[in-house]
PDB file of C-alpha atoms (C1' of nucleotides) in Angstrom:
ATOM      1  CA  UNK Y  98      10.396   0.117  60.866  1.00  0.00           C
ATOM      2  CA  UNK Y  99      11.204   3.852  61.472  1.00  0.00           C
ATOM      3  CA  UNK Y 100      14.180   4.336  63.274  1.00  0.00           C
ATOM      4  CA  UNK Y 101      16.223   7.373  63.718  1.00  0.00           C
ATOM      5  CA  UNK Y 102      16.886   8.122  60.101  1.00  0.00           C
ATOM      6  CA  UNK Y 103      12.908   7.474  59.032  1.00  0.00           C
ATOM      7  CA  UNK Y 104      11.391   9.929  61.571  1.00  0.00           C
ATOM      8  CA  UNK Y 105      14.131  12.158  61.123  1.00  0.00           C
ATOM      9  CA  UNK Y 106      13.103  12.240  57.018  1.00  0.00           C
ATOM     10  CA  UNK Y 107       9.281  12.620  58.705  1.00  0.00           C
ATOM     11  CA  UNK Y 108       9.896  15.262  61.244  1.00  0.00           C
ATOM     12  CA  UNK Y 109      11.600  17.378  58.349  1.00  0.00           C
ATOM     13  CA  UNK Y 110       8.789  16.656  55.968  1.00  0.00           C
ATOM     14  CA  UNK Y 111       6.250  18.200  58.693  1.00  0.00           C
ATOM     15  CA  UNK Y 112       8.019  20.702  60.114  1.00  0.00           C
ATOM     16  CA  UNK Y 113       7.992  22.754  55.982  1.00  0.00           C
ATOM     17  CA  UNK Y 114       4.014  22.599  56.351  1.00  0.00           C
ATOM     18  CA  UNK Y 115       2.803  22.293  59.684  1.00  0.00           C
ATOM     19  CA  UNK Y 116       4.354  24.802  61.976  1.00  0.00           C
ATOM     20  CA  UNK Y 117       1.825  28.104  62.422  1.00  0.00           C
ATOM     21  CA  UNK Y 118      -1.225  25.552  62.432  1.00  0.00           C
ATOM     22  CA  UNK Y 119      -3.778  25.545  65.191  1.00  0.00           C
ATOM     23  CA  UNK Y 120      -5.468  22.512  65.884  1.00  0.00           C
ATOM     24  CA  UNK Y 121      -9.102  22.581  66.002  1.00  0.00           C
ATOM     25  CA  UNK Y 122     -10.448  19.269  67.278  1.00  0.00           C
ATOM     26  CA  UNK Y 123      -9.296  15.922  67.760  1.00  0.00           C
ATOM     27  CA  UNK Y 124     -11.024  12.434  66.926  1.00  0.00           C
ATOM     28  CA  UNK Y 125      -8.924   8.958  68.975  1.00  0.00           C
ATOM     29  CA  UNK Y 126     -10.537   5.796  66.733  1.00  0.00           C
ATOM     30  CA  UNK Y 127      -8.267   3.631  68.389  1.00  0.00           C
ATOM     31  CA  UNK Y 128      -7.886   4.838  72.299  1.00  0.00           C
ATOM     32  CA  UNK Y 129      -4.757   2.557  72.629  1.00  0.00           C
ATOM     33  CA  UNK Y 130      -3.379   4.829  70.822  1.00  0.00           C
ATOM     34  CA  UNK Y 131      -3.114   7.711  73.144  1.00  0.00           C
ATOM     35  CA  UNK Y 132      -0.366   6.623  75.785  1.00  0.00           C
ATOM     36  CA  UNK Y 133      -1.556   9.752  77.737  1.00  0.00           C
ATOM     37  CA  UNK Y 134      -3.865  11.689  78.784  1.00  0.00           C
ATOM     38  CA  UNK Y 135      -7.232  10.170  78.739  1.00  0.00           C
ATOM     39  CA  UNK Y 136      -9.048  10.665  75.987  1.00  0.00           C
ATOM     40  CA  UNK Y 137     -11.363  13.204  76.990  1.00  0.00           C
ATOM     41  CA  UNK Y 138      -8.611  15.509  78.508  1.00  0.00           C
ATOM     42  CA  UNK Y 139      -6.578  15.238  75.219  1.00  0.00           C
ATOM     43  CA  UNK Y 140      -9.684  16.351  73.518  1.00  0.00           C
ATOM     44  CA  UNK Y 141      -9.753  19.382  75.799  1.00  0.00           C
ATOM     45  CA  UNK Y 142      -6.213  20.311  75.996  1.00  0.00           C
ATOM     46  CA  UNK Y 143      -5.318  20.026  72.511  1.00  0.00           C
ATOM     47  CA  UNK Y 144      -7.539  21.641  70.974  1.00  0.00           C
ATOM     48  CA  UNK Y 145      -7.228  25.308  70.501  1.00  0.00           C
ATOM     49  CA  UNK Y 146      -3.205  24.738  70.586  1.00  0.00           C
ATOM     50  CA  UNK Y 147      -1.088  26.215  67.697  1.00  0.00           C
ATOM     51  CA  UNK Y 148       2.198  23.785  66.002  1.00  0.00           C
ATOM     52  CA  UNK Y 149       5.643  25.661  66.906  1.00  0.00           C
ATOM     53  CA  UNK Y 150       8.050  23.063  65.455  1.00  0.00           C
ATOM     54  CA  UNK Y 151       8.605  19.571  64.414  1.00  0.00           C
ATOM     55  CA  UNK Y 152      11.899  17.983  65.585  1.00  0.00           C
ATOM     56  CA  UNK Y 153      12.802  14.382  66.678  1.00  0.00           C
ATOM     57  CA  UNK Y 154      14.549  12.939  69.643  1.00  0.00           C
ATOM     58  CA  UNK Y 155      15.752   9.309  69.230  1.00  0.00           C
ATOM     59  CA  UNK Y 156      13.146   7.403  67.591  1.00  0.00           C
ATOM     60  CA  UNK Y 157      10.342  10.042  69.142  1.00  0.00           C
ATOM     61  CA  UNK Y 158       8.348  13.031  66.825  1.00  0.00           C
ATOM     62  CA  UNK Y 159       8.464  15.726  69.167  1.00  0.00           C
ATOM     63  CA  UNK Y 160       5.851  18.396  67.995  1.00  0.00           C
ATOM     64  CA  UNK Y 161       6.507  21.647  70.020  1.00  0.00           C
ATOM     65  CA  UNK Y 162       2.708  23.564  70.887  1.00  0.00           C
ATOM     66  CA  UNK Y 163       2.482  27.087  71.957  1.00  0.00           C
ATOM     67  CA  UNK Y 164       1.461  24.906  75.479  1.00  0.00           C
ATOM     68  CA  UNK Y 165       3.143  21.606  76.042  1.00  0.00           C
ATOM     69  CA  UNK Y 166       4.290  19.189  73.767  1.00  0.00           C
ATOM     70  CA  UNK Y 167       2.607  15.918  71.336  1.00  0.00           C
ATOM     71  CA  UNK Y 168       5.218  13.356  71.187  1.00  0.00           C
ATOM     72  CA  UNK Y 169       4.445  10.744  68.228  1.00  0.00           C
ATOM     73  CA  UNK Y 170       6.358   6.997  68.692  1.00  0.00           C
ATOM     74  CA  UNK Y 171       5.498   5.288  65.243  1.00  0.00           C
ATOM     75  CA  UNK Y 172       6.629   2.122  66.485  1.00  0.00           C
ATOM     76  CA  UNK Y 173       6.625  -0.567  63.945  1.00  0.00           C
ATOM     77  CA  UNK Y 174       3.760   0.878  61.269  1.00  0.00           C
ATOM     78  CA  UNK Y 175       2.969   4.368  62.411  1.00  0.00           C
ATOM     79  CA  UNK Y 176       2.686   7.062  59.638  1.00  0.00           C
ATOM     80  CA  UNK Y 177       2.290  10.595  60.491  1.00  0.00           C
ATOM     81  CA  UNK Y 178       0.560  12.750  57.650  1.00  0.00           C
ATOM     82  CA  UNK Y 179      -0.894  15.808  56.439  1.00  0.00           C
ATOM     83  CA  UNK Y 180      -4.381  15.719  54.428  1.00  0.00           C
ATOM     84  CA  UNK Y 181      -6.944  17.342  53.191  1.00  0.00           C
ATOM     85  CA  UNK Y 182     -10.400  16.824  55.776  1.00  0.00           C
ATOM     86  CA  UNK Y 183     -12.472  15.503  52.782  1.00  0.00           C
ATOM     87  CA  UNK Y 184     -10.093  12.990  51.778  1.00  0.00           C
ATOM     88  CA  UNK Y 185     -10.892   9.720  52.031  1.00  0.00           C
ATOM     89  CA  UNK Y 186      -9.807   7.993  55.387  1.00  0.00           C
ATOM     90  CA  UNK Y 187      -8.365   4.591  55.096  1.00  0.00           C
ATOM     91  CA  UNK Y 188      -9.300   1.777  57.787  1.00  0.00           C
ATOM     92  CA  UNK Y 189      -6.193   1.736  59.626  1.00  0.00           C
ATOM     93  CA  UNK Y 190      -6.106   5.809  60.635  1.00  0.00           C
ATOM     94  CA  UNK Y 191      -6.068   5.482  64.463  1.00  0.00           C
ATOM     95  CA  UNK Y 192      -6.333   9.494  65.597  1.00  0.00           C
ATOM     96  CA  UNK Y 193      -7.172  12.816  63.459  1.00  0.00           C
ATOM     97  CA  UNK Y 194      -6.105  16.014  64.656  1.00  0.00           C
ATOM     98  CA  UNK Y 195      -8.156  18.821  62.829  1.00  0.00           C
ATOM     99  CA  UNK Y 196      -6.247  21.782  61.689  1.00  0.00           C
ATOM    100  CA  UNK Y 197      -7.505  25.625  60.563  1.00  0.00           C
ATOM    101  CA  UNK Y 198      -7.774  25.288  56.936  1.00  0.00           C
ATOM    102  CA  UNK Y 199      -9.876  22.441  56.303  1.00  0.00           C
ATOM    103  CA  UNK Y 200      -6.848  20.066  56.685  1.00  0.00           C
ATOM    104  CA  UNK Y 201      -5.706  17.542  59.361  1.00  0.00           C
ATOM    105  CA  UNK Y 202      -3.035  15.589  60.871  1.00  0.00           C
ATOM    106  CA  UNK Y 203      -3.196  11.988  60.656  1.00  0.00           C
ATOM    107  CA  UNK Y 204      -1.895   9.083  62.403  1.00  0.00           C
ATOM    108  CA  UNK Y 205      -2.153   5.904  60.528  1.00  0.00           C
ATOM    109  CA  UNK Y 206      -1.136   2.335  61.978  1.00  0.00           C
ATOM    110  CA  UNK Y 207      -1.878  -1.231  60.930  1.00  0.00           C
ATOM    111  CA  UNK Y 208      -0.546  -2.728  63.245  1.00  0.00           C
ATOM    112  CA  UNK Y 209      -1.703  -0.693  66.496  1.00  0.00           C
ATOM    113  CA  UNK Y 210       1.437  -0.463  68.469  1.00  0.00           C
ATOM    114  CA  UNK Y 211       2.499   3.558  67.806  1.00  0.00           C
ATOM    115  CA  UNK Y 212       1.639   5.633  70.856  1.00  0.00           C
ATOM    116  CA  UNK Y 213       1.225   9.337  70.820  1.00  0.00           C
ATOM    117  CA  UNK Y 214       1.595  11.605  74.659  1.00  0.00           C
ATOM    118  CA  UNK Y 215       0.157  14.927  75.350  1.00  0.00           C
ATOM    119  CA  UNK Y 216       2.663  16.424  77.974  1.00  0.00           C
ATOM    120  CA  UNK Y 217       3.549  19.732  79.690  1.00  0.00           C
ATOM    121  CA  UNK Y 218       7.246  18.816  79.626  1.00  0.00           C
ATOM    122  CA  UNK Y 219       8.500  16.298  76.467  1.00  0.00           C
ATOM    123  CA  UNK Y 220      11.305  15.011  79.066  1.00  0.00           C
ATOM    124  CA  UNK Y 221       8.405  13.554  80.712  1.00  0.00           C
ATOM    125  CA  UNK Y 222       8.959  11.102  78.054  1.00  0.00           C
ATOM    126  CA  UNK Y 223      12.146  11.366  77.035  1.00  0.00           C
ATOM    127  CA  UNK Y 224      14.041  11.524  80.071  1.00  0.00           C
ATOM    128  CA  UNK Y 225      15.086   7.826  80.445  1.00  0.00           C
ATOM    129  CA  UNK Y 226      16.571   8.002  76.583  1.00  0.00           C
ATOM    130  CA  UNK Y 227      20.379   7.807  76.171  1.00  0.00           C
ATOM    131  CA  UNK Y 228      22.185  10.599  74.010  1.00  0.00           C
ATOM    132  CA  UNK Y 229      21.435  11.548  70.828  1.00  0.00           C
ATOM    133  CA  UNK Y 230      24.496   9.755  68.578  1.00  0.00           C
ATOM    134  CA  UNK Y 231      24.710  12.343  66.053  1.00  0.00           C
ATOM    135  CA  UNK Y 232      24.892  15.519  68.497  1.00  0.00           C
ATOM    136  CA  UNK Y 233      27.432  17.433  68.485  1.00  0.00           C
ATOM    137  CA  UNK Y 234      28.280  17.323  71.926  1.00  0.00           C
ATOM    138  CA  UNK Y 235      28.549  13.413  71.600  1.00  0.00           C
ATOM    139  CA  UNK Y 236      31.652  12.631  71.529  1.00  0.00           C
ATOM    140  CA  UNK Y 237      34.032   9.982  71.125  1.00  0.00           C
ATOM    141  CA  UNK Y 238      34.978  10.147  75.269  1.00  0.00           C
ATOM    142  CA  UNK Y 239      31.850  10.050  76.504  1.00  0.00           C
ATOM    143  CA  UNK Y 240      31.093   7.182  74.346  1.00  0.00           C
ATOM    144  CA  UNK Y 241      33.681   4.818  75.857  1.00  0.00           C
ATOM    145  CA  UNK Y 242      32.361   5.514  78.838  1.00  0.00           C
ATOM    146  CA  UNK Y 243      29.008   4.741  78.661  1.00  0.00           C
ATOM    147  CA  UNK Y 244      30.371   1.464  76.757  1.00  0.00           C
ATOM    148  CA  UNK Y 245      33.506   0.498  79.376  1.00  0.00           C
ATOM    149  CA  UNK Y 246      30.316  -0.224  82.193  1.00  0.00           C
ATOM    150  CA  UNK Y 247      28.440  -2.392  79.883  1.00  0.00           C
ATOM    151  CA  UNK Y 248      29.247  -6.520  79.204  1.00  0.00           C
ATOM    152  CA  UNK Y 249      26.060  -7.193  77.319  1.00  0.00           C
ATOM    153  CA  UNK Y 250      26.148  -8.437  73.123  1.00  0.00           C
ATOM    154  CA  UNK Y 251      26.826  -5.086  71.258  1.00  0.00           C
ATOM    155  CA  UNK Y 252      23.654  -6.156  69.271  1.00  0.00           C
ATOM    156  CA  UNK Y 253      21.870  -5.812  72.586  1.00  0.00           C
ATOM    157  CA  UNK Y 254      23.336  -2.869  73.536  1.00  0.00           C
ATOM    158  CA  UNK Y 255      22.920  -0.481  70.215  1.00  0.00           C
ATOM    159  CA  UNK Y 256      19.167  -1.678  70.631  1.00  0.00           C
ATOM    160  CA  UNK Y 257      18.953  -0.901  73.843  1.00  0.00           C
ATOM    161  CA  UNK Y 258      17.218   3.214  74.210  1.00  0.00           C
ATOM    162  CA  UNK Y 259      18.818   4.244  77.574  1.00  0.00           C
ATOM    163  CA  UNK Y 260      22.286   3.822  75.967  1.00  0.00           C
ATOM    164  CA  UNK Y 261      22.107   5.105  72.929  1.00  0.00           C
ATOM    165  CA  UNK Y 262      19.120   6.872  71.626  1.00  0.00           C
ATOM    166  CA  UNK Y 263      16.973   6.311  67.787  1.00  0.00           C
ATOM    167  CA  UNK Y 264      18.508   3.181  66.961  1.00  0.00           C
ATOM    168  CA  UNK Y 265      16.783   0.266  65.850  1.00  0.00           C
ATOM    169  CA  UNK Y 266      17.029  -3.425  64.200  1.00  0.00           C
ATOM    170  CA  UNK Y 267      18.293  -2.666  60.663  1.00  0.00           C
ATOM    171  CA  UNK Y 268      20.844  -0.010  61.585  1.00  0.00           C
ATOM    172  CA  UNK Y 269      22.081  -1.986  64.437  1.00  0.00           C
ATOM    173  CA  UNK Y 270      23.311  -4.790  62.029  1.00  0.00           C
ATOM    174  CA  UNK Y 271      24.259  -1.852  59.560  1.00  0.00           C
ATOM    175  CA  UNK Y 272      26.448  -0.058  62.098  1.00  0.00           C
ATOM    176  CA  UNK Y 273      27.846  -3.270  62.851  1.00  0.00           C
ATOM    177  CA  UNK Y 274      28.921  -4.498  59.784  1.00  0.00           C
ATOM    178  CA  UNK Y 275      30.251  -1.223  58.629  1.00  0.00           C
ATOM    179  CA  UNK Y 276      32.452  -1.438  62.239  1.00  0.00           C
ATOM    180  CA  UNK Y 277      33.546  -4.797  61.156  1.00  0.00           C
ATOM    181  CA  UNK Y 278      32.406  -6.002  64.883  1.00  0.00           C
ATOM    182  CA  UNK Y 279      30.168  -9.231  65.138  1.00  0.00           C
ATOM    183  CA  UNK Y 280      27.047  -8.984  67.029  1.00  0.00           C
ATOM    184  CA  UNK Y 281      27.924 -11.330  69.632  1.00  0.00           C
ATOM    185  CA  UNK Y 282      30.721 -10.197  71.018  1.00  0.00           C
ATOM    186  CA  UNK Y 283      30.395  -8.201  74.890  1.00  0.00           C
ATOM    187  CA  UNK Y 284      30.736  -4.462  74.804  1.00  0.00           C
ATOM    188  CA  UNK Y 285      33.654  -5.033  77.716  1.00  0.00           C
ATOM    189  CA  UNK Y 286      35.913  -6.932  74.847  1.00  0.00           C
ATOM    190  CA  UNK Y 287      36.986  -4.065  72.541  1.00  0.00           C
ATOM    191  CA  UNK Y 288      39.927  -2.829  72.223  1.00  0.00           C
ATOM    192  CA  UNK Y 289      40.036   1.054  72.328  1.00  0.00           C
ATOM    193  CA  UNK Y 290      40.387   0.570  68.228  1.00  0.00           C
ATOM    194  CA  UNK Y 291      37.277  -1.429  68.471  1.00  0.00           C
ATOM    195  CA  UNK Y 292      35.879   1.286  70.297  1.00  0.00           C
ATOM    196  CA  UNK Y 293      36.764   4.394  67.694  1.00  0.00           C
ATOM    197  CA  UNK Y 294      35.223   2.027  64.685  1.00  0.00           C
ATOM    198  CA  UNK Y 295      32.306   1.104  66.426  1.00  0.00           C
ATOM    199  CA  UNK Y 296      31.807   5.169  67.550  1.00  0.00           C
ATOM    200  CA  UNK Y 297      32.247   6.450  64.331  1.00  0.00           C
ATOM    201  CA  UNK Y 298      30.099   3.835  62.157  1.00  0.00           C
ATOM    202  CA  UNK Y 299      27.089   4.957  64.230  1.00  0.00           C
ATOM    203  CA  UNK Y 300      27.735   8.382  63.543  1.00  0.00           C
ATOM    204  CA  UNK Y 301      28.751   7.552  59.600  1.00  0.00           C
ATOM    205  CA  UNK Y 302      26.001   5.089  58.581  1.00  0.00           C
ATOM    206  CA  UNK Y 303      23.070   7.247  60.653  1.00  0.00           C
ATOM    207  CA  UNK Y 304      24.076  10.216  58.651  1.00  0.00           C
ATOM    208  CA  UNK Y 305      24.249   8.582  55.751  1.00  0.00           C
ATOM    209  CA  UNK Y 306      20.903   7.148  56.002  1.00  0.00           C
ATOM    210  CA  UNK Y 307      19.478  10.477  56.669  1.00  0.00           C
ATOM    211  CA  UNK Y 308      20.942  12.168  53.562  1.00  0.00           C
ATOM    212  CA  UNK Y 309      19.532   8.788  51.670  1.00  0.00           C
ATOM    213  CA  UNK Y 310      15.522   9.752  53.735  1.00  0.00           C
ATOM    214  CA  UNK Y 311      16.000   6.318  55.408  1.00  0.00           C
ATOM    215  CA  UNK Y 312      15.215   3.193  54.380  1.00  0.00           C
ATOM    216  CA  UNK Y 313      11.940   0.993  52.694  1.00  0.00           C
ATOM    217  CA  UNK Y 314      12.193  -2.177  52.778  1.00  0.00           C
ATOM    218  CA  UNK Y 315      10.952  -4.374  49.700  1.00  0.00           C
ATOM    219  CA  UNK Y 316       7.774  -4.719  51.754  1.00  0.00           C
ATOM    220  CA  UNK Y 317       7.407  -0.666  51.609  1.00  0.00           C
ATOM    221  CA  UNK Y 318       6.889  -1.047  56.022  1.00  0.00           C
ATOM    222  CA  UNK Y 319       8.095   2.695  55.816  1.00  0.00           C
ATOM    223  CA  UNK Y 320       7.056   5.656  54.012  1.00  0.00           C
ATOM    224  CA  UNK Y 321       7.586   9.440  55.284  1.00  0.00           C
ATOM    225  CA  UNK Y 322       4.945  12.296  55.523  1.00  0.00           C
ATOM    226  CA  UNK Y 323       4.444  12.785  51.309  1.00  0.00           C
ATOM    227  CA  UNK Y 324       4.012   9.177  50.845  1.00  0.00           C
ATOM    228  CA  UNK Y 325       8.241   9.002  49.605  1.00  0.00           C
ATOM    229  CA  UNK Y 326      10.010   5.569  50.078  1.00  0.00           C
ATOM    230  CA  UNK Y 327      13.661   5.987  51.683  1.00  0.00           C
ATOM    231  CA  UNK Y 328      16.375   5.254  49.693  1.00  0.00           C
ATOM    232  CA  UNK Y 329      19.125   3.630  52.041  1.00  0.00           C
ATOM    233  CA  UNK Y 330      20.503   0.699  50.858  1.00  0.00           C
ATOM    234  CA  UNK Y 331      20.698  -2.004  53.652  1.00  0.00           C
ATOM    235  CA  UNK Y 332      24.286  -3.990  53.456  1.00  0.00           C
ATOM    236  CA  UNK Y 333      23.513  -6.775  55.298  1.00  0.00           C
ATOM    237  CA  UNK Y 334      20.030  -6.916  56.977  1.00  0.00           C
ATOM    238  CA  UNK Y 335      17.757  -8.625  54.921  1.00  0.00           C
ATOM    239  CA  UNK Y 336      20.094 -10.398  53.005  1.00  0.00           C
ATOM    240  CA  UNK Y 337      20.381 -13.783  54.776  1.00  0.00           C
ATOM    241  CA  UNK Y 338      22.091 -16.316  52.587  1.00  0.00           C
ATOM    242  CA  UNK Y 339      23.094 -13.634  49.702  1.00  0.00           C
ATOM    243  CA  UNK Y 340      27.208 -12.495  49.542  1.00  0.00           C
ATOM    244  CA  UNK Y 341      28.678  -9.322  51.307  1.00  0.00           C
ATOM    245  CA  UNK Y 342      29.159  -6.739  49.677  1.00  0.00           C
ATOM    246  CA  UNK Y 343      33.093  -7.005  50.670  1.00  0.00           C
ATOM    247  CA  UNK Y 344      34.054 -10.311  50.619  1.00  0.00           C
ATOM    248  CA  UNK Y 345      31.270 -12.722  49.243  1.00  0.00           C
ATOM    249  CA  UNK Y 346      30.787 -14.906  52.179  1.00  0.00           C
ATOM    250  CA  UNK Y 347      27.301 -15.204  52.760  1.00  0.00           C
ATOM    251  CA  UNK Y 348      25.472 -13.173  55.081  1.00  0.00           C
ATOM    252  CA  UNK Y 349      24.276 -15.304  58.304  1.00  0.00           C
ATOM    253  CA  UNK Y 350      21.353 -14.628  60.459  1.00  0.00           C
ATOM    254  CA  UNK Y 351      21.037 -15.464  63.698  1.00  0.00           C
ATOM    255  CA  UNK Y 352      18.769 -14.272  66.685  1.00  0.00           C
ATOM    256  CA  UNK Y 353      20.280 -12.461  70.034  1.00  0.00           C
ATOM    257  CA  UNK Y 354      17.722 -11.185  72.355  1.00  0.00           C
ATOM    258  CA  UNK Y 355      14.636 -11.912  70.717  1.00  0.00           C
ATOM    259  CA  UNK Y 356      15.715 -10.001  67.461  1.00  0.00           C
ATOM    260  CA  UNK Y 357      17.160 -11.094  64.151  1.00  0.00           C
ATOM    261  CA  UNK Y 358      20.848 -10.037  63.548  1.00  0.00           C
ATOM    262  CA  UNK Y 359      22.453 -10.173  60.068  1.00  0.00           C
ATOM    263  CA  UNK Y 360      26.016 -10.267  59.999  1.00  0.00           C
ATOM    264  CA  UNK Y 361      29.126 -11.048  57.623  1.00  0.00           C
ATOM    265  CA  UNK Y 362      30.666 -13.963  59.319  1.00  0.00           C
ATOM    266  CA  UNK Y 363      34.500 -13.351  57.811  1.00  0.00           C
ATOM    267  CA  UNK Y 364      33.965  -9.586  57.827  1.00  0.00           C
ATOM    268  CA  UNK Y 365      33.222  -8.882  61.350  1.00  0.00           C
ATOM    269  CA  UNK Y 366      34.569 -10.077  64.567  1.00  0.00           C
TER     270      UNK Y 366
ATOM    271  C1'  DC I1180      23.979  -7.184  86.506  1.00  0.00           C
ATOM    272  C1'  DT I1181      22.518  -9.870  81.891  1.00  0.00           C
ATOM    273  C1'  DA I1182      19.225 -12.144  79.382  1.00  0.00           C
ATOM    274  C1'  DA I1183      15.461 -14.562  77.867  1.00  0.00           C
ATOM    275  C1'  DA I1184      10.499 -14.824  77.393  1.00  0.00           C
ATOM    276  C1'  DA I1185       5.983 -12.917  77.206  1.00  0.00           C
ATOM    277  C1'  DT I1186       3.144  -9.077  75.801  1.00  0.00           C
ATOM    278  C1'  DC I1187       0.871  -6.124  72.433  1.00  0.00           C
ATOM    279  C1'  DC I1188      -0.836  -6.386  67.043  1.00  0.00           C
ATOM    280  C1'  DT I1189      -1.719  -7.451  62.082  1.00  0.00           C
ATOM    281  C1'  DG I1190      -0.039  -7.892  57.264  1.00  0.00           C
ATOM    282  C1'  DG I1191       2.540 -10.935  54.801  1.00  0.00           C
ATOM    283  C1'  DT I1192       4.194 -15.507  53.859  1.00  0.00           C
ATOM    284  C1'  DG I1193       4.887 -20.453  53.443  1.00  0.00           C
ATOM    285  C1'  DG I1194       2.883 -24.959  53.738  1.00  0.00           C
ATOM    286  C1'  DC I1195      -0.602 -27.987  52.481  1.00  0.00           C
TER     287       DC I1195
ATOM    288  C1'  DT D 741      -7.614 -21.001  45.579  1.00  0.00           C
ATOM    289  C1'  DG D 742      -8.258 -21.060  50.460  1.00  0.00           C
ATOM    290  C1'  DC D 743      -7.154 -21.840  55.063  1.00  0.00           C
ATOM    291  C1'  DC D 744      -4.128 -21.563  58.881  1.00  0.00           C
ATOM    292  C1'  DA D 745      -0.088 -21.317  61.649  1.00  0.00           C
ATOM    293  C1'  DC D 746       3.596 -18.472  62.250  1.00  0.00           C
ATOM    294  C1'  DC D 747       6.721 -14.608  62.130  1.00  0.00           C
ATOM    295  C1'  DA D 748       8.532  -9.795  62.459  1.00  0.00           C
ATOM    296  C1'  DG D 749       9.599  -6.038  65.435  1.00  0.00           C
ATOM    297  C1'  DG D 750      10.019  -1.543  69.642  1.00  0.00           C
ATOM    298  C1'  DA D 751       9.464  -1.102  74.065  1.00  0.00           C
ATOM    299  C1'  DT D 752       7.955  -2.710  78.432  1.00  0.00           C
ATOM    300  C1'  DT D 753       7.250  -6.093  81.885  1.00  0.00           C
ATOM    301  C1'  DT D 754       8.092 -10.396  83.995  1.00  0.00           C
ATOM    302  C1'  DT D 755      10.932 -14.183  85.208  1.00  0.00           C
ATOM    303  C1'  DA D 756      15.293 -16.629  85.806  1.00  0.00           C
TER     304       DA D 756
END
DNA sequence: CTAAAATCCTGGTGGC
DNA sequence: TGCCACCAGGATTTTA
């Protein structure tokens, strides 16, 4: 599932071909798709619109137009691609964007839940979104404070968009384990130690998963824009039952919120 | 406030 | 081999 380290590999991987492209036409297969505007409208107001930039904010593509912005959310399956028009399309291509040179843009998604927006302003989408955890301007202070007014399971919490922007089910767990913290415990219990490890295995395993383009799972769920699996190795998630890495207890799994966490039961606390 | 459950979806998996 | 029930997961919405 692409979290902050996947469409930051993607938005990277577009922004060396796709900036100084205008977009010539637009085809929706699967109207669902387009979060806003209606179809028809997107048809009109994207087309004629050149690429800028490619960039990312929290899990969010942001593509930057000469007018307005296309946000991309691939959700759990979404793949965002460049290709030549007269390739073959496979089944599960939801939207085409045409571009000058006989190529296009495409949006690929078995499993229907990405969401693309067509907006004047990208806050208009990314306004309720937390900070970004690897800015620079995000620091250590400001994140005990947004953590001292929260009592919910850190698990919950590092999920949770509005507090923390881009992060997802497998780097939740990661972040946790590296912080030695378990899942369960309330945000409102940790000591200000607690507090520095948790802050700076956010920043530590994000950018680490970056440098590594992310992470594929054995079920290859993720690939970026050339078709490259990510090479982050996941420490605990996914590996119910088998020995951490530090102490050979086995890994447990258990479920908080509706979602699986995967945690070192000696290791973290 | 937290939190759980339901919702949207389909490919993959485990059971028989 | 085939069929089927079930699960995963991000974000949102509903319910407690």
């Amino acid at each position: 599932m692409p979290e902050l380290p996947e469409v930051e590999t993607v938005a990277r991987g577009l922004q060396e071909r796709l900036p100084g492209s205008t977009i010539t036409g637009a085809t929706v297969y699967w109207p669902r798709t387009l979060a806003c505007p209606a179809p028809e409208e997107f048809q009109a107001r994207i087309t004629g619109r050149r690429v800028e930039s490619v960039g990312r904010r929290g899990k969010y593509l942001v593509i930057t137009l000469d007018h307005g912005y296309l946000l991309v959310h691939l959700k759990m399956s979404g793949r965002l691609f460049m290709a030549p028009a007269d390739d073959a399309q496979d089944p599960h291509i939801r939207a085409v964007l045409d571009l000058d040179g006989g190529r296009q843009l495409r949006f690929r998604d078995a499993r229907k839940f990405g969401r693309i927006y067509l907006v004047d302003e990208h806050e208009e989408v990314t306004a309720p979104l937390g900070p970004e955890p690897l800015a620079d301007c995000f620091s250590l202070e400001e994140f005990r404070r947004r953590l001292g007014r929260r009592s919910g399971r850190l698990k919950s919490m590092l999920l949770n968009q509005e507090f923390l922007a881009g992060v997802g089910n497998i780097y939740s767990d990661e972040i946790l384990f590296t912080a030695r913290l378990n899942p369960l415990r309330r945000a409102d219990t940790l000591t200000a130690d607690e507090q520095v490890r948790l802050y700076q295995a956010v920043r530590s395993v994000l950018h680490r998963a970056i440098n590594s383009s992310g992470t594929t799972l054995p079920d290859r769920n993720y690939l970026d824009a050339e078709d490259r699996a990510g090479e982050y190795r996941a420490e605990v998630y996914g590996r119910t039952g088998r020995p951490c890495l530090v102490c050979g207890t086995p890994i447990e799994r258990t479920v908080i919120g509706g979602r699986s966490a995967h945690f070192c039961p000696h290791c973290q606390l």
